[in-house]
Amino acid sequence: MKLYMTQNSGNAYKVRLLLSMLNVPYEKSMVDFPGGEHKKEPFLKLNPRGQVPVLEDGGRVLWGSTACLVYVARKHGGDTWLPTDPAGMAEVAQWLELAQNELHYGLQWARGVKTGIRKVGSYEEYQGYGNAGLALLEGRLKNNEWLALGRPTVGDVACYPYVSVSPEGGFKLENHPAVTAWTKRFEALPGWVKRL
Ligand SMILES: N[C@@H](CCC(=O)N[C@@H](CS)C(=O)NCC(=O)O)C(=O)O
Protein backbone atom coordinates (compact mmCIF):
# COMPACT_ATOMS: atom_id res chain seq x y z
CA MET A 1 0.00 0.00 0.00
CA LYS A 2 1.09 3.56 -0.62
CA LEU A 3 -0.22 6.48 1.47
CA TYR A 4 -0.05 9.93 -0.10
CA MET A 5 0.27 12.38 2.74
CA THR A 6 1.95 15.46 4.13
CA GLN A 7 3.77 15.79 7.40
CA ASN A 8 1.07 17.99 8.94
CA SER A 9 -2.06 16.35 7.63
CA GLY A 10 -4.30 15.19 10.48
CA ASN A 11 -6.49 13.31 8.01
CA ALA A 12 -3.48 11.34 6.77
CA TYR A 13 -2.48 10.81 10.41
CA LYS A 14 -5.77 8.94 10.95
CA VAL A 15 -4.76 6.44 8.26
CA ARG A 16 -1.18 6.15 9.54
CA LEU A 17 -2.55 5.35 12.99
CA LEU A 18 -4.78 2.53 11.79
CA LEU A 19 -2.13 1.06 9.48
CA SER A 20 0.28 1.02 12.39
CA MET A 21 -2.22 -0.40 14.88
CA LEU A 22 -3.01 -3.21 12.44
CA ASN A 23 0.64 -3.73 11.59
CA VAL A 24 0.11 -3.19 7.88
CA PRO A 25 3.28 -2.32 5.94
CA TYR A 26 2.98 0.69 3.65
CA GLU A 27 5.04 3.22 1.80
CA LYS A 28 4.72 6.95 2.51
CA SER A 29 4.58 9.30 -0.44
CA MET A 30 5.02 12.91 0.68
CA VAL A 31 3.01 15.38 -1.40
CA ASP A 32 4.57 18.79 -1.97
CA PHE A 33 1.87 21.18 -0.67
CA PRO A 34 3.99 24.35 -0.84
CA GLY A 35 4.74 23.50 -4.49
CA GLY A 36 1.02 22.92 -5.16
CA GLU A 37 1.53 19.31 -6.27
CA HIS A 38 -1.91 18.36 -4.87
CA LYS A 39 -3.72 20.81 -7.17
CA LYS A 40 -2.05 19.65 -10.42
CA GLU A 41 -1.87 16.59 -12.62
CA PRO A 42 -0.93 13.82 -12.08
CA PHE A 43 -2.06 14.08 -8.43
CA LEU A 44 -5.56 15.20 -9.46
CA LYS A 45 -5.99 11.87 -11.24
CA LEU A 46 -5.56 10.18 -7.87
CA ASN A 47 -7.85 12.60 -6.03
CA PRO A 48 -9.91 15.09 -8.04
CA ARG A 49 -10.51 17.00 -4.79
CA GLY A 50 -6.81 17.83 -4.63
CA GLN A 51 -6.37 16.65 -1.05
CA VAL A 52 -4.54 14.10 1.03
CA PRO A 53 -4.84 11.39 2.18
CA VAL A 54 -4.96 9.07 -0.80
CA LEU A 55 -4.35 5.35 -0.47
CA GLU A 56 -3.18 3.17 -3.34
CA ASP A 57 -3.39 -0.59 -3.04
CA GLY A 58 -2.65 -2.86 -5.97
CA GLY A 59 -4.01 -0.43 -8.55
CA ARG A 60 -7.02 0.61 -6.43
CA VAL A 61 -7.02 4.29 -5.46
CA LEU A 62 -9.07 5.66 -2.56
CA TRP A 63 -9.30 9.27 -1.43
CA GLY A 64 -10.53 10.71 1.86
CA SER A 65 -9.68 9.54 5.34
CA THR A 66 -13.05 7.89 5.95
CA ALA A 67 -12.77 5.71 2.84
CA CYS A 68 -9.17 4.84 3.70
CA LEU A 69 -10.08 3.88 7.28
CA VAL A 70 -13.03 1.77 6.16
CA TYR A 71 -10.90 -0.03 3.59
CA VAL A 72 -7.97 -0.74 5.90
CA ALA A 73 -10.21 -1.75 8.81
CA ARG A 74 -12.24 -4.21 6.75
CA LYS A 75 -9.29 -5.57 4.79
CA HIS A 76 -6.94 -6.05 7.73
CA GLY A 77 -8.95 -5.78 10.94
CA GLY A 78 -11.87 -8.13 10.41
CA ASP A 79 -14.86 -7.14 12.54
CA THR A 80 -12.80 -5.61 15.31
CA TRP A 81 -12.42 -2.01 14.11
CA LEU A 82 -15.50 -1.84 11.87
CA PRO A 83 -18.11 -4.60 12.11
CA THR A 84 -20.59 -5.27 9.32
CA ASP A 85 -23.71 -5.98 11.38
CA PRO A 86 -26.13 -3.10 10.69
CA ALA A 87 -26.32 -1.68 14.21
CA GLY A 88 -22.61 -2.03 14.96
CA MET A 89 -21.54 -0.49 11.67
CA ALA A 90 -23.98 2.40 12.06
CA GLU A 91 -22.85 3.07 15.63
CA VAL A 92 -19.27 3.42 14.44
CA ALA A 93 -20.37 5.55 11.45
CA GLN A 94 -21.89 8.14 13.80
CA TRP A 95 -18.38 8.99 15.01
CA LEU A 96 -16.95 9.02 11.49
CA GLU A 97 -19.67 11.57 10.79
CA LEU A 98 -18.67 13.72 13.77
CA ALA A 99 -15.02 13.59 12.70
CA GLN A 100 -15.93 14.86 9.23
CA ASN A 101 -18.13 17.68 10.49
CA GLU A 102 -17.75 19.38 13.90
CA LEU A 103 -14.20 18.14 14.39
CA HIS A 104 -12.94 19.00 10.90
CA TYR A 105 -14.86 22.24 10.29
CA GLY A 106 -14.61 23.23 13.95
CA LEU A 107 -11.46 22.00 15.68
CA GLN A 108 -9.29 21.80 12.58
CA TRP A 109 -10.35 24.99 10.84
CA ALA A 110 -10.13 27.05 14.05
CA ARG A 111 -6.63 25.67 14.49
CA GLY A 112 -5.91 26.54 10.86
CA VAL A 113 -6.89 30.17 11.46
CA LYS A 114 -4.85 30.38 14.69
CA THR A 115 -1.75 28.89 13.09
CA GLY A 116 -2.08 30.93 9.90
CA ILE A 117 -2.65 27.97 7.54
CA ARG A 118 -6.27 29.00 6.93
CA LYS A 119 -6.82 32.51 5.63
CA VAL A 120 -10.59 32.50 5.18
CA GLY A 121 -13.66 32.11 7.36
CA SER A 122 -14.67 33.04 10.87
CA TYR A 123 -12.64 31.84 13.83
CA GLU A 124 -15.69 32.33 16.11
CA GLU A 125 -17.87 30.18 13.88
CA TYR A 126 -15.23 27.41 13.71
CA GLN A 127 -14.81 27.63 17.47
CA GLY A 128 -18.55 27.21 17.94
CA TYR A 129 -18.61 24.01 15.84
CA GLY A 130 -15.50 22.71 17.56
CA ASN A 131 -16.86 23.31 21.05
CA ALA A 132 -20.12 21.60 20.07
CA GLY A 133 -18.06 18.58 18.95
CA LEU A 134 -16.03 18.50 22.16
CA ALA A 135 -19.21 18.75 24.28
CA LEU A 136 -20.71 15.85 22.39
CA LEU A 137 -17.58 13.75 22.88
CA GLU A 138 -17.48 14.65 26.58
CA GLY A 139 -21.10 13.56 27.01
CA ARG A 140 -20.38 10.20 25.42
CA LEU A 141 -17.03 9.55 27.08
CA LYS A 142 -18.23 10.49 30.59
CA ASN A 143 -19.81 7.05 30.83
CA ASN A 144 -17.98 5.11 28.11
CA GLU A 145 -14.32 4.28 27.63
CA TRP A 146 -14.62 4.27 23.83
CA LEU A 147 -16.89 6.01 21.36
CA ALA A 148 -18.69 2.93 20.07
CA LEU A 149 -19.23 -0.74 20.89
CA GLY A 150 -17.23 -0.62 24.16
CA ARG A 151 -13.92 -1.03 22.34
CA PRO A 152 -11.59 1.00 20.11
CA THR A 153 -12.95 1.31 16.57
CA VAL A 154 -12.29 3.46 13.51
CA GLY A 155 -14.62 5.96 15.19
CA ASP A 156 -11.95 6.64 17.81
CA VAL A 157 -9.20 6.67 15.17
CA ALA A 158 -11.10 9.26 13.11
CA CYS A 159 -11.84 11.55 16.06
CA TYR A 160 -8.52 11.41 17.91
CA PRO A 161 -6.11 13.43 15.68
CA TYR A 162 -7.90 16.78 15.63
CA VAL A 163 -8.98 16.47 19.26
CA SER A 164 -5.41 15.84 20.35
CA VAL A 165 -4.12 19.04 18.72
CA SER A 166 -7.20 21.14 19.47
CA PRO A 167 -5.39 23.26 22.11
CA GLU A 168 -3.41 24.73 19.17
CA GLY A 169 -6.76 26.06 17.95
CA GLY A 170 -7.53 27.72 21.28
CA PHE A 171 -9.73 24.91 22.64
CA LYS A 172 -9.51 24.09 26.33
CA LEU A 173 -9.22 20.33 26.74
CA GLU A 174 -8.93 20.80 30.52
CA ASN A 175 -12.65 21.67 30.46
CA HIS A 176 -13.31 18.21 29.00
CA PRO A 177 -11.80 15.70 31.46
CA ALA A 178 -13.41 12.61 29.93
CA VAL A 179 -12.10 13.58 26.48
CA THR A 180 -8.64 14.15 27.93
CA ALA A 181 -8.69 10.73 29.63
CA TRP A 182 -9.81 9.12 26.34
CA THR A 183 -6.87 10.68 24.44
CA LYS A 184 -4.53 9.11 27.01
CA ARG A 185 -6.25 5.72 26.67
CA PHE A 186 -5.97 6.00 22.90
CA GLU A 187 -2.27 6.84 23.10
CA ALA A 188 -1.70 3.69 25.17
CA LEU A 189 -3.10 1.39 22.45
CA PRO A 190 -0.57 -0.98 20.83
CA GLY A 191 0.70 0.49 17.58
CA TRP A 192 -0.17 4.11 18.41
CA VAL A 193 2.27 6.44 16.64
CA LYS A 194 3.05 10.12 17.08
CA ARG A 195 2.22 12.80 14.54
CA LEU A 196 5.21 13.41 12.29
N1 LIG B 1 -12.65 14.96 4.15
C1 LIG B 1 -11.30 14.78 3.73
C2 LIG B 1 -10.56 16.07 3.98
C3 LIG B 1 -9.15 16.00 3.47
C4 LIG B 1 -8.40 17.28 3.74
O1 LIG B 1 -8.98 18.35 4.04
N2 LIG B 1 -7.07 17.18 3.62
C5 LIG B 1 -6.25 18.33 3.79
C6 LIG B 1 -5.00 17.93 4.57
S1 LIG B 1 -5.43 17.39 6.21
C7 LIG B 1 -5.85 18.83 2.43
O2 LIG B 1 -5.42 18.06 1.59
N3 LIG B 1 -6.02 20.14 2.21
C8 LIG B 1 -5.67 20.77 0.98
C9 LIG B 1 -6.87 21.35 0.30
O3 LIG B 1 -8.01 21.10 0.72
O4 LIG B 1 -6.67 22.06 -0.66
C10 LIG B 1 -10.66 13.62 4.49
O5 LIG B 1 -11.20 13.22 5.53
O6 LIG B 1 -9.65 13.08 4.04
Tab-separated table of C-alpha atoms and ligand atoms in Angstrom:
chain	number	residue	atom	x	y	z
A	1	MET	CA	0.000	0.000	0.000
A	2	LYS	CA	1.086	3.563	-0.623
A	3	LEU	CA	-0.224	6.480	1.465
A	4	TYR	CA	-0.049	9.935	-0.097
A	5	MET	CA	0.265	12.376	2.745
A	6	THR	CA	1.950	15.460	4.131
A	7	GLN	CA	3.771	15.788	7.399
A	8	ASN	CA	1.072	17.990	8.944
A	9	SER	CA	-2.060	16.348	7.631
A	10	GLY	CA	-4.301	15.194	10.481
A	11	ASN	CA	-6.489	13.315	8.007
A	12	ALA	CA	-3.478	11.345	6.769
A	13	TYR	CA	-2.478	10.805	10.408
A	14	LYS	CA	-5.772	8.940	10.951
A	15	VAL	CA	-4.761	6.440	8.262
A	16	ARG	CA	-1.179	6.152	9.541
A	17	LEU	CA	-2.551	5.351	12.992
A	18	LEU	CA	-4.783	2.529	11.793
A	19	LEU	CA	-2.134	1.063	9.481
A	20	SER	CA	0.285	1.019	12.394
A	21	MET	CA	-2.220	-0.400	14.882
A	22	LEU	CA	-3.014	-3.205	12.438
A	23	ASN	CA	0.638	-3.727	11.592
A	24	VAL	CA	0.107	-3.186	7.879
A	25	PRO	CA	3.283	-2.324	5.943
A	26	TYR	CA	2.978	0.687	3.652
A	27	GLU	CA	5.035	3.223	1.795
A	28	LYS	CA	4.723	6.954	2.510
A	29	SER	CA	4.578	9.303	-0.441
A	30	MET	CA	5.016	12.908	0.681
A	31	VAL	CA	3.012	15.378	-1.398
A	32	ASP	CA	4.574	18.793	-1.965
A	33	PHE	CA	1.873	21.176	-0.668
A	34	PRO	CA	3.995	24.354	-0.835
A	35	GLY	CA	4.739	23.503	-4.487
A	36	GLY	CA	1.020	22.925	-5.162
A	37	GLU	CA	1.525	19.310	-6.265
A	38	HIS	CA	-1.911	18.360	-4.866
A	39	LYS	CA	-3.718	20.813	-7.172
A	40	LYS	CA	-2.055	19.651	-10.423
A	41	GLU	CA	-1.867	16.593	-12.618
A	42	PRO	CA	-0.932	13.823	-12.082
A	43	PHE	CA	-2.063	14.078	-8.430
A	44	LEU	CA	-5.559	15.200	-9.459
A	45	LYS	CA	-5.986	11.872	-11.242
A	46	LEU	CA	-5.561	10.180	-7.869
A	47	ASN	CA	-7.846	12.598	-6.033
A	48	PRO	CA	-9.912	15.090	-8.043
A	49	ARG	CA	-10.512	16.995	-4.791
A	50	GLY	CA	-6.813	17.827	-4.634
A	51	GLN	CA	-6.368	16.651	-1.054
A	52	VAL	CA	-4.536	14.098	1.027
A	53	PRO	CA	-4.837	11.391	2.183
A	54	VAL	CA	-4.960	9.072	-0.803
A	55	LEU	CA	-4.349	5.348	-0.470
A	56	GLU	CA	-3.178	3.169	-3.337
A	57	ASP	CA	-3.389	-0.585	-3.038
A	58	GLY	CA	-2.652	-2.862	-5.972
A	59	GLY	CA	-4.014	-0.434	-8.552
A	60	ARG	CA	-7.022	0.608	-6.430
A	61	VAL	CA	-7.017	4.291	-5.463
A	62	LEU	CA	-9.068	5.659	-2.561
A	63	TRP	CA	-9.303	9.271	-1.431
A	64	GLY	CA	-10.534	10.706	1.858
A	65	SER	CA	-9.679	9.540	5.343
A	66	THR	CA	-13.052	7.887	5.949
A	67	ALA	CA	-12.772	5.714	2.840
A	68	CYS	CA	-9.168	4.843	3.702
A	69	LEU	CA	-10.082	3.885	7.283
A	70	VAL	CA	-13.029	1.772	6.164
A	71	TYR	CA	-10.898	-0.028	3.586
A	72	VAL	CA	-7.970	-0.736	5.901
A	73	ALA	CA	-10.208	-1.754	8.812
A	74	ARG	CA	-12.238	-4.207	6.748
A	75	LYS	CA	-9.293	-5.565	4.792
A	76	HIS	CA	-6.943	-6.045	7.726
A	77	GLY	CA	-8.946	-5.776	10.937
A	78	GLY	CA	-11.868	-8.127	10.407
A	79	ASP	CA	-14.862	-7.141	12.540
A	80	THR	CA	-12.798	-5.610	15.312
A	81	TRP	CA	-12.423	-2.010	14.107
A	82	LEU	CA	-15.498	-1.842	11.871
A	83	PRO	CA	-18.110	-4.595	12.111
A	84	THR	CA	-20.593	-5.271	9.316
A	85	ASP	CA	-23.708	-5.979	11.379
A	86	PRO	CA	-26.129	-3.102	10.686
A	87	ALA	CA	-26.320	-1.676	14.212
A	88	GLY	CA	-22.607	-2.031	14.961
A	89	MET	CA	-21.536	-0.490	11.669
A	90	ALA	CA	-23.979	2.397	12.061
A	91	GLU	CA	-22.848	3.067	15.629
A	92	VAL	CA	-19.267	3.422	14.441
A	93	ALA	CA	-20.372	5.546	11.450
A	94	GLN	CA	-21.887	8.144	13.800
A	95	TRP	CA	-18.381	8.985	15.005
A	96	LEU	CA	-16.952	9.023	11.488
A	97	GLU	CA	-19.667	11.570	10.793
A	98	LEU	CA	-18.669	13.720	13.774
A	99	ALA	CA	-15.019	13.590	12.705
A	100	GLN	CA	-15.927	14.862	9.230
A	101	ASN	CA	-18.130	17.677	10.493
A	102	GLU	CA	-17.750	19.382	13.896
A	103	LEU	CA	-14.202	18.138	14.388
A	104	HIS	CA	-12.937	19.000	10.898
A	105	TYR	CA	-14.859	22.241	10.286
A	106	GLY	CA	-14.608	23.229	13.946
A	107	LEU	CA	-11.461	21.998	15.678
A	108	GLN	CA	-9.291	21.800	12.576
A	109	TRP	CA	-10.348	24.993	10.842
A	110	ALA	CA	-10.134	27.052	14.054
A	111	ARG	CA	-6.628	25.665	14.490
A	112	GLY	CA	-5.915	26.538	10.864
A	113	VAL	CA	-6.889	30.167	11.464
A	114	LYS	CA	-4.849	30.376	14.694
A	115	THR	CA	-1.747	28.891	13.094
A	116	GLY	CA	-2.076	30.934	9.900
A	117	ILE	CA	-2.651	27.971	7.539
A	118	ARG	CA	-6.271	29.005	6.932
A	119	LYS	CA	-6.820	32.506	5.625
A	120	VAL	CA	-10.587	32.504	5.179
A	121	GLY	CA	-13.658	32.115	7.365
A	122	SER	CA	-14.673	33.043	10.866
A	123	TYR	CA	-12.643	31.840	13.829
A	124	GLU	CA	-15.689	32.328	16.113
A	125	GLU	CA	-17.865	30.177	13.882
A	126	TYR	CA	-15.234	27.406	13.710
A	127	GLN	CA	-14.805	27.634	17.470
A	128	GLY	CA	-18.554	27.210	17.937
A	129	TYR	CA	-18.606	24.014	15.839
A	130	GLY	CA	-15.496	22.714	17.564
A	131	ASN	CA	-16.861	23.310	21.054
A	132	ALA	CA	-20.116	21.597	20.074
A	133	GLY	CA	-18.057	18.579	18.948
A	134	LEU	CA	-16.035	18.502	22.155
A	135	ALA	CA	-19.206	18.751	24.280
A	136	LEU	CA	-20.711	15.849	22.388
A	137	LEU	CA	-17.584	13.749	22.885
A	138	GLU	CA	-17.479	14.647	26.578
A	139	GLY	CA	-21.097	13.556	27.010
A	140	ARG	CA	-20.382	10.199	25.420
A	141	LEU	CA	-17.031	9.550	27.083
A	142	LYS	CA	-18.230	10.486	30.589
A	143	ASN	CA	-19.806	7.050	30.828
A	144	ASN	CA	-17.983	5.108	28.112
A	145	GLU	CA	-14.319	4.281	27.631
A	146	TRP	CA	-14.618	4.270	23.834
A	147	LEU	CA	-16.888	6.008	21.357
A	148	ALA	CA	-18.689	2.929	20.071
A	149	LEU	CA	-19.227	-0.739	20.892
A	150	GLY	CA	-17.234	-0.623	24.155
A	151	ARG	CA	-13.922	-1.026	22.337
A	152	PRO	CA	-11.589	0.998	20.112
A	153	THR	CA	-12.948	1.308	16.566
A	154	VAL	CA	-12.286	3.458	13.515
A	155	GLY	CA	-14.624	5.963	15.186
A	156	ASP	CA	-11.947	6.638	17.811
A	157	VAL	CA	-9.198	6.672	15.170
A	158	ALA	CA	-11.101	9.263	13.113
A	159	CYS	CA	-11.837	11.552	16.064
A	160	TYR	CA	-8.520	11.414	17.909
A	161	PRO	CA	-6.107	13.431	15.679
A	162	TYR	CA	-7.899	16.784	15.626
A	163	VAL	CA	-8.985	16.475	19.264
A	164	SER	CA	-5.410	15.842	20.349
A	165	VAL	CA	-4.119	19.041	18.716
A	166	SER	CA	-7.199	21.139	19.472
A	167	PRO	CA	-5.388	23.260	22.111
A	168	GLU	CA	-3.414	24.735	19.174
A	169	GLY	CA	-6.757	26.059	17.955
A	170	GLY	CA	-7.527	27.715	21.281
A	171	PHE	CA	-9.734	24.914	22.643
A	172	LYS	CA	-9.513	24.093	26.335
A	173	LEU	CA	-9.220	20.335	26.740
A	174	GLU	CA	-8.925	20.805	30.515
A	175	ASN	CA	-12.647	21.667	30.456
A	176	HIS	CA	-13.314	18.208	28.997
A	177	PRO	CA	-11.803	15.698	31.456
A	178	ALA	CA	-13.415	12.609	29.930
A	179	VAL	CA	-12.099	13.576	26.480
A	180	THR	CA	-8.636	14.152	27.934
A	181	ALA	CA	-8.691	10.726	29.632
A	182	TRP	CA	-9.810	9.117	26.342
A	183	THR	CA	-6.873	10.685	24.442
A	184	LYS	CA	-4.529	9.106	27.013
A	185	ARG	CA	-6.249	5.720	26.671
A	186	PHE	CA	-5.973	6.004	22.900
A	187	GLU	CA	-2.269	6.842	23.095
A	188	ALA	CA	-1.705	3.687	25.174
A	189	LEU	CA	-3.104	1.393	22.449
A	190	PRO	CA	-0.573	-0.979	20.834
A	191	GLY	CA	0.703	0.486	17.576
A	192	TRP	CA	-0.172	4.111	18.407
A	193	VAL	CA	2.267	6.442	16.635
A	194	LYS	CA	3.046	10.122	17.083
A	195	ARG	CA	2.219	12.800	14.539
A	196	LEU	CA	5.206	13.414	12.290
B	1	LIG	N1	-12.653	14.956	4.150
B	1	LIG	C1	-11.303	14.783	3.729
B	1	LIG	C2	-10.562	16.074	3.978
B	1	LIG	C3	-9.152	16.004	3.469
B	1	LIG	C4	-8.404	17.285	3.739
B	1	LIG	O1	-8.976	18.349	4.042
B	1	LIG	N2	-7.073	17.178	3.618
B	1	LIG	C5	-6.245	18.326	3.788
B	1	LIG	C6	-4.995	17.929	4.569
B	1	LIG	S1	-5.434	17.386	6.205
B	1	LIG	C7	-5.847	18.825	2.434
B	1	LIG	O2	-5.421	18.063	1.592
B	1	LIG	N3	-6.017	20.135	2.212
B	1	LIG	C8	-5.670	20.771	0.984
B	1	LIG	C9	-6.874	21.348	0.304
B	1	LIG	O3	-8.012	21.100	0.725
B	1	LIG	O4	-6.668	22.056	-0.657
B	1	LIG	C10	-10.657	13.620	4.495
B	1	LIG	O5	-11.197	13.224	5.533
B	1	LIG	O6	-9.649	13.085	4.045
